[in-house]
XYZ file of N, CA and C in Angstrom:
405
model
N -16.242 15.844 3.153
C -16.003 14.517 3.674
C -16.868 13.525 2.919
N -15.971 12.306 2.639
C -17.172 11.568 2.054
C -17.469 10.190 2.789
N -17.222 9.895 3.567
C -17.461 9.173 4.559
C -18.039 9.477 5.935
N -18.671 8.402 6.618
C -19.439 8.847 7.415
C -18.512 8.293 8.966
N -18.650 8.369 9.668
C -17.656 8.719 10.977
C -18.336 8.298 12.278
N -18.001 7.333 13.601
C -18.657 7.742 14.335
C -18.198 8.740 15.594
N -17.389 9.342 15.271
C -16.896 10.869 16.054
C -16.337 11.415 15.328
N -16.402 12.630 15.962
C -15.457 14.124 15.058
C -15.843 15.238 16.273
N -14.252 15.810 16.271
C -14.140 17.079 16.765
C -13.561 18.238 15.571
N -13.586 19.101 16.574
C -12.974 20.250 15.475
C -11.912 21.144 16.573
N -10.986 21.385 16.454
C -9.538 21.986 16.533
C -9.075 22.819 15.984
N -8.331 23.971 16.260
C -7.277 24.781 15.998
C -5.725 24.355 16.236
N -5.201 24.913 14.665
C -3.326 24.530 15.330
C -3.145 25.788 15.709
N -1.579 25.917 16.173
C -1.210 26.959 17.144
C 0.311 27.409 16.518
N 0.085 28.748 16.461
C 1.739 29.036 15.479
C 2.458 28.219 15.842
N 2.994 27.996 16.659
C 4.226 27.270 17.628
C 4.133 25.738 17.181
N 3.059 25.263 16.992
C 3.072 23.643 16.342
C 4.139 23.582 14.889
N 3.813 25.249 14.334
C 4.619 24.879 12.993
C 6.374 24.891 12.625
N 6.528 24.471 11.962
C 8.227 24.291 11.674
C 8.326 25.443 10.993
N 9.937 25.446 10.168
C 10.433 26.214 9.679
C 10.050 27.057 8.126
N 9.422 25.269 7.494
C 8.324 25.711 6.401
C 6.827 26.303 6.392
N 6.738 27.008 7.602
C 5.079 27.290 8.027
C 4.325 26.407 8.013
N 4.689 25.137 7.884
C 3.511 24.292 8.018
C 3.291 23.443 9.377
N 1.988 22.900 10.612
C 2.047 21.768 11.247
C 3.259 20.709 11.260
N 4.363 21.080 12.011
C 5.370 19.862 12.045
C 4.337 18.380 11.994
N 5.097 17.562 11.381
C 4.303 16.239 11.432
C 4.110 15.447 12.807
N 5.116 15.751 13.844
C 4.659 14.994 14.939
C 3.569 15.512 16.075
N 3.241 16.818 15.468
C 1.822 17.745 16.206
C 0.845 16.377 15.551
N 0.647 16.134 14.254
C -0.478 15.685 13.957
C -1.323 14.232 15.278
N -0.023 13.676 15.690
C -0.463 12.845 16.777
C -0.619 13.119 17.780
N -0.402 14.274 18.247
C -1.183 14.776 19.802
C -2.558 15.086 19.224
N -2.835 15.461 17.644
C -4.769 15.646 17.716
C -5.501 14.743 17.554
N -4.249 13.448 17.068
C -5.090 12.300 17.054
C -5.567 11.709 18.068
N -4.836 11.922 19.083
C -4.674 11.421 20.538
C -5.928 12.187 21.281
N -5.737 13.288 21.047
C -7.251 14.525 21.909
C -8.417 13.822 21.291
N -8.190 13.653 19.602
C -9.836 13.300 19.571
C -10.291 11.304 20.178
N -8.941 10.847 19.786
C -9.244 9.119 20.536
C -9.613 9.709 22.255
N -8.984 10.338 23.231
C -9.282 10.921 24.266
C -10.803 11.692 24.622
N -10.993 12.634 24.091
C -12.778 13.157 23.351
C -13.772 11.907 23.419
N -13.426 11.422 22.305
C -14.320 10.178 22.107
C -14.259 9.094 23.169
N -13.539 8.302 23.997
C -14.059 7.899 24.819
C -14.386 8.814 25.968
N -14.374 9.568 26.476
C -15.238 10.788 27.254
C -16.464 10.499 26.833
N -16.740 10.984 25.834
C -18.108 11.154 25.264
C -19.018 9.591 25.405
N -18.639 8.490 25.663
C -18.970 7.516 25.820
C -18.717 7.276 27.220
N -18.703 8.209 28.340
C -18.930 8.377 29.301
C -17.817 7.774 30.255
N -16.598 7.678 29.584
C -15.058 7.043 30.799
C -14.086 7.752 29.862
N -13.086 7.604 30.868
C -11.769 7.789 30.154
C -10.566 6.935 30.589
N -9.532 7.341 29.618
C -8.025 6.350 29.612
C -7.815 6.144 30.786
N -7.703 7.691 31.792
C -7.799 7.995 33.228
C -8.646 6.651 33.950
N -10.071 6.788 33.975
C -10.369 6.184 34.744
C -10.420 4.569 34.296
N -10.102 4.010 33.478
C -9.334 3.047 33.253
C -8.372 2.496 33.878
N -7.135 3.033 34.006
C -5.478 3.232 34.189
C -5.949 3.449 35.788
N -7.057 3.957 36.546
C -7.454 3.882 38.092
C -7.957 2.392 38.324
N -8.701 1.640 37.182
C -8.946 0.257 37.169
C -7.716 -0.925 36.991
N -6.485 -0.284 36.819
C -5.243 -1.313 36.247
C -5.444 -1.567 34.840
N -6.047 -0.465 34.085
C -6.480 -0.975 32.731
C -6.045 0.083 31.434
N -4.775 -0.551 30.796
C -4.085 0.622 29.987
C -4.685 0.137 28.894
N -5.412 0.639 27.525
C -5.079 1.012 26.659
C -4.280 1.874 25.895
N -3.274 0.824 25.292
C -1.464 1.185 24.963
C -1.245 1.506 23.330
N -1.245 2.400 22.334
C -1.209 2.624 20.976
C 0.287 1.932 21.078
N 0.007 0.359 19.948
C 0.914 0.033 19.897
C 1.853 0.080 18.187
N 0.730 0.841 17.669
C 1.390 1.268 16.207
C 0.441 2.476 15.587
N 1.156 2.935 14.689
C 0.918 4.405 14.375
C 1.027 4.367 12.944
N 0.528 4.532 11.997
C 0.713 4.424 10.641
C -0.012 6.148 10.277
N 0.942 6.522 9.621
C 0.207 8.195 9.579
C 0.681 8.523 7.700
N -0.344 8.559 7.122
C -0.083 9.463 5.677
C -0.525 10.899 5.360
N 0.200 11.232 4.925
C 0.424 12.813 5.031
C -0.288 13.832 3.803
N -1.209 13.889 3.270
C -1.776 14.570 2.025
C -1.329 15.937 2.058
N -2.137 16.912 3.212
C -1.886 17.933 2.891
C -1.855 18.666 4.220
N -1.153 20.093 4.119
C -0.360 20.702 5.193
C -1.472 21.424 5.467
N -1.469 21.758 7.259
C -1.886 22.339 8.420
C -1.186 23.588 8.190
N -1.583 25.021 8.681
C -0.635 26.164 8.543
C -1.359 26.869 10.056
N -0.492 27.204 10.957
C -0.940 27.894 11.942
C -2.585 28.663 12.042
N -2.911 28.778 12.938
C -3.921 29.319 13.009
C -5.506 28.707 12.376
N -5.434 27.356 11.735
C -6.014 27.038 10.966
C -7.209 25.933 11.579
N -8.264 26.435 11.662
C -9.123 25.038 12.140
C -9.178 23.612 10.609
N -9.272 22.679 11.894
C -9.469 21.306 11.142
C -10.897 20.941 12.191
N -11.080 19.000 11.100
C -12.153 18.441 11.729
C -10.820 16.797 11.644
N -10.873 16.878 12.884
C -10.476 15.125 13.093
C -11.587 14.162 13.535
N -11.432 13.347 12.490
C -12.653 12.167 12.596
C -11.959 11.036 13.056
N -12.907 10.036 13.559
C -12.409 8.554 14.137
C -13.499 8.021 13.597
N -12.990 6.315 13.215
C -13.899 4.879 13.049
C -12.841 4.403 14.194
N -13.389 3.118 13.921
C -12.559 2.238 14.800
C -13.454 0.751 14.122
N -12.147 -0.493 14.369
C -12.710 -1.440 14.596
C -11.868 -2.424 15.279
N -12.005 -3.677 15.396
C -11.524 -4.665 16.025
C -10.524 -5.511 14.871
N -9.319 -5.809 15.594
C -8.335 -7.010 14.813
C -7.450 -7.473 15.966
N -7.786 -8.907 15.796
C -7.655 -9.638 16.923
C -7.466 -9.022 18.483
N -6.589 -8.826 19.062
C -6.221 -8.344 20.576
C -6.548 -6.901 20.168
N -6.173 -6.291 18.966
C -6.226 -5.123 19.042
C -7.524 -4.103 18.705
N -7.115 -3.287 19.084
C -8.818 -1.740 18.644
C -7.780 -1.407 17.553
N -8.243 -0.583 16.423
C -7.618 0.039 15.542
C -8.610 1.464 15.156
N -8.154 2.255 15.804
C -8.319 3.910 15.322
C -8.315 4.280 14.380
N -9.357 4.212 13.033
C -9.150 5.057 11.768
C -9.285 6.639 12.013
N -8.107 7.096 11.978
C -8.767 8.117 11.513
C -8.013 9.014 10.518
N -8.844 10.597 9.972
C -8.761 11.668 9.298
C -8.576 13.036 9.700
N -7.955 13.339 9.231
C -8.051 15.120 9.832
C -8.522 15.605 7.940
N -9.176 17.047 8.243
C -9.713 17.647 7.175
C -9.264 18.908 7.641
N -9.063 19.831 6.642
C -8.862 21.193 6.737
C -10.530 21.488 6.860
N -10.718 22.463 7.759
C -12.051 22.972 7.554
C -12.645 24.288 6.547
N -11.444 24.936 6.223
C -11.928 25.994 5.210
C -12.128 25.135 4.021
N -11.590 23.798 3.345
C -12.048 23.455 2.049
C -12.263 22.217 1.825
N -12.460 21.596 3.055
C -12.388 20.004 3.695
C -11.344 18.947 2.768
N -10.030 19.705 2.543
C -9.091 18.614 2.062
C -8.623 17.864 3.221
N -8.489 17.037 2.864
C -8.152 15.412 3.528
C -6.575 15.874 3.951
N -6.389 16.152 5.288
C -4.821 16.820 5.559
C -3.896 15.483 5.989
N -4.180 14.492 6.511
C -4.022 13.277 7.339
C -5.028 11.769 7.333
N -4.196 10.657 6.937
C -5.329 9.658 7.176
C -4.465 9.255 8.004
N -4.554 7.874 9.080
C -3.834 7.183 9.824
C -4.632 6.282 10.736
N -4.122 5.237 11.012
C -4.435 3.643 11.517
C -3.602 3.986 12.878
N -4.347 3.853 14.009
C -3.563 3.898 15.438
C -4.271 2.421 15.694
N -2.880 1.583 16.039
C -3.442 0.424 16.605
C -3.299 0.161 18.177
N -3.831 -0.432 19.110
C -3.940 -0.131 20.531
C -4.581 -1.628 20.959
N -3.608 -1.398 22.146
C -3.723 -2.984 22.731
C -4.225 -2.721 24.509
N -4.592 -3.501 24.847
C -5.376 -3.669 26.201
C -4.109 -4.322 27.448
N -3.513 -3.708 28.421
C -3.083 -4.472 28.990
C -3.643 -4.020 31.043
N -3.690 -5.046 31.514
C -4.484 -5.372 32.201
C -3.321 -5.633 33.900
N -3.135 -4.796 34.670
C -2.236 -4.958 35.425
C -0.809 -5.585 35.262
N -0.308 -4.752 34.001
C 0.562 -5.208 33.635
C 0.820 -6.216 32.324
N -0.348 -6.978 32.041
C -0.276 -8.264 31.276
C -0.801 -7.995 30.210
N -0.357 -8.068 29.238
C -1.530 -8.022 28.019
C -3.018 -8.715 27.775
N -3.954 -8.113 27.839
C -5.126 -9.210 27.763
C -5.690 -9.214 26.186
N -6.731 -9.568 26.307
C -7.848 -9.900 24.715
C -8.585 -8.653 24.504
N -8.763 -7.474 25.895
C -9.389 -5.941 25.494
C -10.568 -6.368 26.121
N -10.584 -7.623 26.375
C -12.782 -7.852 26.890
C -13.185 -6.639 27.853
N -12.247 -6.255 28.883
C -12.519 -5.205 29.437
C -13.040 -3.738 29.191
N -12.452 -3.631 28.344
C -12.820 -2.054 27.438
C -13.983 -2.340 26.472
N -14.198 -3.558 25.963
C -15.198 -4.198 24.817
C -16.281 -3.819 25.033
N -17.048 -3.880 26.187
C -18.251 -3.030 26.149
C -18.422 -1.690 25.786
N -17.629 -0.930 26.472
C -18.080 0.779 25.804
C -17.872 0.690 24.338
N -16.934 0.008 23.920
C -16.883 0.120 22.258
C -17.597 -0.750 21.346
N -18.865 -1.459 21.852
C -19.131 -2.808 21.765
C -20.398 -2.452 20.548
N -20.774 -1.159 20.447
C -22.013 -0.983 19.354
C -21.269 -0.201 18.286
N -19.737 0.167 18.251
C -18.955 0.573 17.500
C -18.229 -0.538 16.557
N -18.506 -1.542 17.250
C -17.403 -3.003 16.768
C -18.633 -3.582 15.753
N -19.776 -3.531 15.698
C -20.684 -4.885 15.033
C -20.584 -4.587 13.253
């Protein structure tokens, strides 16, 4: 890895994720993106859950995913996250790495919007837990 990150988990795929070419079908790659955005706010002590108990969705409202190199069953990775702020929205950088030779398997931009009993707001709500991640 040559960048520095402020989260990372590490994961296994599962035969059954893969298609017909043995490799990670491509739409598995966004349920690990999703576990580690999920992980990481945990680890900052809340979740989507107890949010969404506040009337408070954070909603991925775009997905940009590039594809380097293939996942093959059974195979641990490391999915990393940055994040920063653009306008209303949080934006999720992240990476997946193969862990046997740390090739870069996945980069992708999840963008995510704040809406607030229904309404879209500005995110001020969520802004604190992510607030020493944003400067």
């Amino acid at each position: 890895m040559t960048k520095e990150y402020i989260y990372q988990t590490e994961m296994k795929t599962r035969d059954y994720e893969c298609d017909v070419q043995g490799v990670v079908n491509n739409a598995n790659y966004q349920h690990y993106l999703e576990v580690t955005r999920h992980e990481f706010i945990q680890s900052l002590g809340t979740s989507f859950q107890a949010w969404h108990d506040q009337g408070i969705d954070v909603m991925v409202s775009k997905i940009t995913i590039s594809y380097k190199n293939s996942l093959r069953g059974g195979e641990e990775f490391i999915s990393c996250l940055n994040m920063k702020r653009q306008g209303v929205r949080y934006v999720f950088l992240q990476d997946i790495y193969r862990k046997s030779d740390m090739k870069l398997c996945i980069t992708a931009e999840v963008h995510c919007v704040c809406v607030v009993n229904g309404v879209l707001s500005r995110g001020e709500e969520v802004e604190p837990v992510f607030a020493k991640y944003l400067e």
